[in-house]
Coordinates of C-alpha atoms and ligand atoms in Angstrom, one line a residue:
M1 CA 50.7 -21.0 -108.8
S2 CA 47.0 -20.7 -108.2
T3 CA 45.6 -20.2 -104.6
N4 CA 44.3 -23.4 -103.0
Q5 CA 40.6 -23.4 -103.9
I6 CA 38.2 -23.8 -100.9
A7 CA 35.0 -25.8 -101.0
L8 CA 31.8 -24.5 -99.5
K9 CA 28.4 -26.1 -99.2
H10 CA 26.6 -22.7 -99.0
L11 CA 27.7 -19.0 -98.5
V12 CA 25.2 -17.4 -96.2
S13 CA 27.0 -15.4 -93.5
M14 CA 30.5 -14.1 -92.9
E15 CA 30.3 -15.7 -89.4
L16 CA 30.5 -19.1 -90.9
L17 CA 33.7 -18.5 -92.8
S18 CA 37.1 -19.0 -91.2
N19 CA 39.8 -16.4 -91.6
E20 CA 41.7 -18.8 -93.9
E21 CA 38.6 -19.3 -96.1
V22 CA 38.1 -15.5 -96.3
L23 CA 41.7 -14.9 -97.4
S24 CA 41.5 -17.7 -99.9
L25 CA 38.3 -16.2 -101.5
I26 CA 40.0 -12.8 -101.6
K27 CA 43.2 -14.1 -103.2
R28 CA 41.1 -16.2 -105.7
G29 CA 39.1 -13.0 -106.6
I30 CA 42.4 -11.3 -107.3
E31 CA 43.5 -14.2 -109.5
F32 CA 40.3 -13.9 -111.5
K33 CA 40.8 -10.2 -111.8
N34 CA 44.3 -10.9 -113.2
G35 CA 42.8 -13.1 -115.9
E36 CA 42.6 -16.6 -114.4
K37 CA 40.2 -18.7 -116.4
V38 CA 38.3 -21.9 -115.4
S39 CA 36.1 -24.2 -117.5
Y40 CA 33.7 -26.9 -116.4
D41 CA 33.1 -30.2 -118.2
D42 CA 29.7 -30.8 -116.5
Q43 CA 26.7 -28.5 -116.8
H44 CA 26.0 -26.2 -113.8
I45 CA 22.8 -24.2 -113.5
V46 CA 22.6 -21.1 -111.4
S47 CA 19.5 -19.0 -110.7
N48 CA 19.6 -15.5 -109.2
L49 CA 16.4 -14.8 -107.2
F50 CA 16.1 -11.1 -106.1
F51 CA 13.1 -10.3 -104.0
E52 CA 14.5 -6.8 -103.2
S53 CA 15.9 -4.2 -105.7
S54 CA 19.5 -4.6 -106.7
T55 CA 21.8 -3.4 -109.4
R56 CA 25.4 -4.2 -108.3
T57 CA 24.8 -7.6 -106.5
H58 CA 22.4 -9.0 -109.0
K59 CA 24.3 -7.9 -112.1
A60 CA 27.8 -8.7 -110.7
F61 CA 26.6 -12.2 -109.9
E62 CA 25.3 -12.6 -113.4
V63 CA 28.6 -11.3 -115.0
A64 CA 30.6 -13.6 -112.6
E65 CA 28.4 -16.6 -113.6
L66 CA 28.8 -15.8 -117.3
K67 CA 32.6 -15.4 -117.0
L68 CA 32.6 -18.9 -115.4
G69 CA 30.7 -20.3 -118.3
L70 CA 27.7 -21.4 -116.3
D71 CA 24.1 -21.7 -117.4
L72 CA 21.8 -19.1 -116.0
L73 CA 18.1 -19.8 -115.3
D74 CA 16.1 -16.6 -115.3
F75 CA 13.8 -16.0 -112.3
D76 CA 11.5 -13.0 -112.0
S77 CA 9.7 -12.8 -108.7
K78 CA 7.0 -10.6 -110.3
T79 CA 5.9 -13.3 -112.7
S80 CA 6.6 -16.4 -110.6
S81 CA 4.1 -18.3 -108.4
V82 CA 5.3 -16.1 -105.5
N83 CA 2.4 -14.0 -106.7
K84 CA 0.0 -16.9 -106.0
G85 CA 1.3 -17.1 -102.4
E86 CA 4.1 -19.6 -102.9
T87 CA 6.6 -19.4 -100.1
L88 CA 10.3 -18.8 -100.5
Y89 CA 10.9 -22.4 -99.2
D90 CA 8.6 -23.9 -101.8
T91 CA 10.1 -21.8 -104.6
I92 CA 13.6 -23.0 -103.7
L93 CA 12.4 -26.6 -103.2
T94 CA 11.0 -26.4 -106.8
L95 CA 14.1 -25.0 -108.4
S96 CA 16.2 -27.6 -106.5
A97 CA 13.9 -30.4 -107.8
L98 CA 14.3 -29.0 -111.3
G99 CA 18.0 -29.5 -111.1
V100 CA 19.3 -26.0 -110.3
D101 CA 22.7 -26.3 -108.6
V102 CA 23.1 -22.8 -107.0
C103 CA 20.4 -20.3 -105.9
V104 CA 21.7 -16.8 -105.3
I105 CA 19.0 -15.1 -103.2
R106 CA 18.3 -11.6 -101.9
H107 CA 15.3 -11.4 -99.6
P108 CA 14.0 -8.8 -97.1
E109 CA 13.6 -11.3 -94.3
V110 CA 16.6 -11.6 -91.9
D111 CA 18.0 -15.2 -91.8
Y112 CA 15.6 -16.3 -94.6
Y113 CA 18.3 -18.8 -95.5
K114 CA 18.2 -20.9 -92.3
E115 CA 15.2 -23.1 -93.2
L116 CA 16.7 -23.6 -96.7
I117 CA 20.1 -24.8 -95.6
D118 CA 18.5 -27.0 -92.9
S119 CA 16.1 -28.6 -95.3
P120 CA 16.7 -32.4 -95.8
T121 CA 15.1 -32.1 -99.3
I122 CA 16.6 -29.0 -100.8
T123 CA 19.8 -30.0 -102.5
A124 CA 20.6 -26.7 -104.2
S125 CA 23.4 -24.6 -102.7
I126 CA 22.4 -21.2 -101.3
V127 CA 24.4 -18.0 -101.7
N128 CA 23.1 -15.1 -99.7
G129 CA 22.9 -11.9 -101.8
G130 CA 21.6 -10.0 -98.7
D131 CA 19.0 -10.8 -96.0
G132 CA 17.1 -7.7 -94.8
S133 CA 19.3 -5.9 -92.3
G134 CA 21.1 -9.2 -91.5
Q135 CA 24.1 -10.2 -93.6
H136 CA 25.6 -9.3 -97.0
P137 CA 28.6 -11.7 -97.3
S138 CA 29.5 -11.1 -101.0
Q139 CA 29.6 -7.3 -100.4
S140 CA 31.8 -7.9 -97.3
L141 CA 34.2 -10.1 -99.4
L142 CA 34.4 -7.5 -102.1
D143 CA 35.1 -4.8 -99.5
L144 CA 37.8 -7.0 -98.0
M145 CA 39.3 -7.7 -101.4
T146 CA 39.4 -3.9 -102.1
I147 CA 41.1 -3.2 -98.7
Y148 CA 43.6 -6.1 -99.2
E149 CA 44.5 -4.8 -102.7
E150 CA 45.3 -1.4 -101.1
F151 CA 47.1 -2.5 -97.9
G152 CA 48.0 -6.2 -98.3
H153 CA 46.8 -6.9 -94.8
F154 CA 44.1 -6.1 -92.2
D155 CA 45.9 -6.4 -88.9
G156 CA 46.2 -3.0 -87.2
L157 CA 44.3 -1.1 -89.9
K158 CA 42.0 1.6 -88.5
V159 CA 38.6 1.4 -90.2
A160 CA 35.7 3.7 -89.5
I161 CA 32.2 2.7 -90.6
A162 CA 29.9 5.8 -90.7
G163 CA 26.1 6.2 -91.2
D164 CA 23.0 4.1 -91.0
L165 CA 24.5 1.4 -88.8
K166 CA 21.2 0.0 -87.4
H167 CA 19.8 -0.9 -90.8
S168 CA 23.0 -1.9 -92.6
R169 CA 23.8 -5.6 -93.4
V170 CA 27.1 -4.3 -94.8
A171 CA 28.1 -2.8 -91.5
K172 CA 27.2 -6.0 -89.6
S173 CA 29.0 -8.4 -92.0
N174 CA 32.1 -6.2 -92.1
M175 CA 32.5 -5.3 -88.4
M176 CA 32.6 -8.9 -87.4
I177 CA 35.1 -10.1 -90.0
L178 CA 37.3 -7.0 -89.9
K179 CA 37.7 -7.3 -86.1
R180 CA 38.5 -11.0 -86.4
L181 CA 41.1 -10.1 -89.0
G182 CA 42.8 -7.7 -86.6
A183 CA 41.4 -4.3 -87.7
E184 CA 40.6 -1.5 -85.2
L185 CA 37.0 -0.3 -85.6
Y186 CA 35.2 3.0 -85.1
F187 CA 31.6 3.7 -85.7
A188 CA 30.2 7.2 -86.6
G189 CA 26.8 8.6 -87.6
P190 CA 23.6 9.6 -85.9
E191 CA 23.2 8.3 -82.3
E192 CA 19.7 7.0 -83.0
W193 CA 21.1 4.5 -85.5
R194 CA 23.6 3.1 -83.0
T195 CA 22.8 -0.3 -81.5
A196 CA 24.4 -2.1 -78.6
E197 CA 25.9 -4.9 -80.8
F198 CA 28.3 -2.4 -82.4
A199 CA 29.9 -1.6 -79.0
E200 CA 31.2 -5.1 -78.9
Y201 CA 33.3 -4.5 -82.0
G202 CA 34.6 -1.0 -81.8
T203 CA 34.3 2.6 -80.4
F204 CA 31.6 5.1 -81.1
V205 CA 33.0 8.5 -82.4
T206 CA 32.0 11.4 -84.5
I207 CA 33.3 11.6 -88.0
D208 CA 35.4 14.7 -87.1
E209 CA 37.1 12.9 -84.2
V210 CA 38.3 10.1 -86.5
I211 CA 38.6 11.3 -90.1
D212 CA 42.3 12.2 -89.9
K213 CA 43.3 9.0 -88.1
V214 CA 41.8 6.2 -90.2
D215 CA 43.2 4.1 -93.0
V216 CA 39.7 3.3 -94.4
M217 CA 36.7 5.6 -94.2
M218 CA 33.7 3.5 -95.1
F219 CA 30.3 5.2 -95.6
L220 CA 26.9 3.5 -95.5
R221 CA 23.8 4.4 -97.5
V222 CA 21.0 6.0 -95.6
Q223 CA 18.3 3.2 -96.0
H224 CA 15.1 5.1 -96.1
E225 CA 13.2 2.0 -97.2
R226 CA 14.0 0.3 -93.8
H227 CA 13.0 3.3 -91.6
D228 CA 9.7 2.5 -90.1
E229 CA 9.8 5.2 -87.5
Y230 CA 8.7 8.7 -88.5
S231 CA 11.9 10.5 -89.2
A232 CA 12.4 14.3 -89.8
F233 CA 15.4 13.5 -92.0
S234 CA 17.1 16.5 -93.5
I235 CA 19.7 15.9 -96.3
N236 CA 21.5 19.1 -95.4
N237 CA 21.7 18.5 -91.7
Y238 CA 22.8 14.9 -92.2
H239 CA 25.5 15.8 -94.8
K240 CA 26.8 18.6 -92.5
A241 CA 26.9 16.4 -89.4
H242 CA 27.9 13.0 -90.8
G243 CA 28.8 13.2 -94.5
L244 CA 32.0 13.6 -96.5
N245 CA 32.6 17.2 -97.6
Q246 CA 35.8 18.8 -99.1
E247 CA 37.0 20.0 -95.7
R248 CA 36.8 16.5 -94.2
Y249 CA 38.3 14.9 -97.4
D250 CA 41.3 17.2 -97.0
R251 CA 41.8 16.0 -93.4
L252 CA 42.2 12.3 -94.5
Q253 CA 45.7 10.8 -94.3
E254 CA 47.7 10.7 -97.5
H255 CA 47.2 6.9 -97.9
A256 CA 43.6 6.7 -96.6
I257 CA 40.8 5.5 -98.8
I258 CA 37.1 6.1 -99.0
M259 CA 34.6 3.3 -99.5
H260 CA 30.8 3.0 -99.9
P261 CA 28.8 -0.2 -100.9
A262 CA 26.6 2.0 -103.2
P263 CA 24.2 3.0 -104.4
V264 CA 25.5 6.3 -103.0
N265 CA 22.9 9.0 -102.1
R266 CA 25.1 11.7 -103.7
G267 CA 25.2 14.8 -101.6
V268 CA 24.0 12.9 -98.5
E269 CA 26.7 10.4 -97.4
I270 CA 29.3 11.8 -99.8
A271 CA 29.4 15.2 -101.7
D272 CA 28.6 14.6 -105.3
E273 CA 32.0 15.7 -106.6
L274 CA 33.9 13.4 -104.1
V275 CA 32.3 10.1 -105.1
E276 CA 34.9 9.6 -107.8
A277 CA 37.7 11.5 -106.1
P278 CA 41.3 10.1 -106.1
K279 CA 40.9 8.5 -102.6
S280 CA 37.6 6.9 -103.5
R281 CA 37.6 3.2 -104.2
I282 CA 33.9 3.0 -104.9
V283 CA 34.2 2.1 -108.6
Q284 CA 37.0 -0.5 -107.7
Q285 CA 34.6 -2.0 -105.2
M286 CA 32.0 -2.6 -107.9
T287 CA 34.5 -4.1 -110.3
N288 CA 35.9 -6.4 -107.5
G289 CA 32.4 -7.5 -106.9
V290 CA 32.5 -9.5 -110.1
F291 CA 35.7 -11.3 -109.3
V292 CA 35.1 -12.1 -105.7
R293 CA 31.7 -13.5 -106.7
M294 CA 33.4 -15.8 -109.3
A295 CA 35.5 -17.1 -106.4
I296 CA 32.4 -17.6 -104.3
I297 CA 30.5 -19.5 -107.0
E298 CA 33.6 -21.6 -107.8
A299 CA 34.0 -22.5 -104.1
V300 CA 30.3 -23.6 -103.9
L301 CA 30.6 -25.7 -107.1
K302 CA 33.7 -27.3 -105.7
G303 CA 31.7 -28.1 -102.5
R304 CA 29.0 -29.8 -104.5
E305 CA 31.6 -31.8 -106.5
E306 CA 33.2 -33.1 -103.3
N307 CA 29.8 -34.1 -101.8
R308 CA 28.6 -35.9 -104.8
Ligands
CP1 N1 25.9 -2.7 -102.7 C1 24.7 -3.3 -103.0 O1 24.3 -4.3 -102.5 O2 24.1 -2.7 -104.1 P1 22.8 -3.3 -104.8 O3 21.7 -3.1 -103.8 O4 22.6 -2.4 -106.0 O5 23.0 -4.7 -105.1

């Protein structure tokens, strides 16, 4: 029997989902992975608007929408009226007025979605594909789906998140929901990228203090594009102090898994030859991204149907 499908008006932040909604989306993603099909009688138009570079999120949403049989409306920020100074608000107001049902948006501004979901005029549903260093809920859900497939639960799991904490929307989305689901969190990586908010959710450690104790070792990409301060970054020094090398890999518990949202800076966060190692779930994360995004879009379309 299929999982009870949830209905969402928008999906913008993990903070706005209950634990039950999170588990329903994960289970529905697994059903889609196992071959569940849906078809819609009415036309539904989706547009993916990416104002920051993306391969996984952008293309996984597209594949998810194609698998659901939806109509995709192309949007290219480089040739749109954004180039004439049109704001994000007016762009979404326009697509909504044209009849677009769902806008999937990635944008560099933290919380860009607030004015869109608060608007009395915009009727399109908003799905956040990443807002600056704020939230990345679809990545978080695919990460949770991957952990759930491995362990079947979250309660009591030891999860370490290592790397560029300060600039990572993945770390922020995951720490909050993983703690709420009962996981025990550790944070590793350079001290200059630690911020006070992480201390509320877990314990700061070095990778060497924790690598042989965790169930999940999650690495983060070093986000050079968000580093405004001058940084004498050294690949070799970073990899040696904070990255996954063979010696650290060999210290992982038998059942432990490695995760990374990707793109991976090979040889920086993870040694090149370990990216696809047996304990790595990085490829599985990308695949799961399609199926959990099918669950997200389905939930948003159900929300629209119920509010008609
Ligand atoms: N993980 C992730 O968000 O990758 P993209 O930037 O390629 O979408």
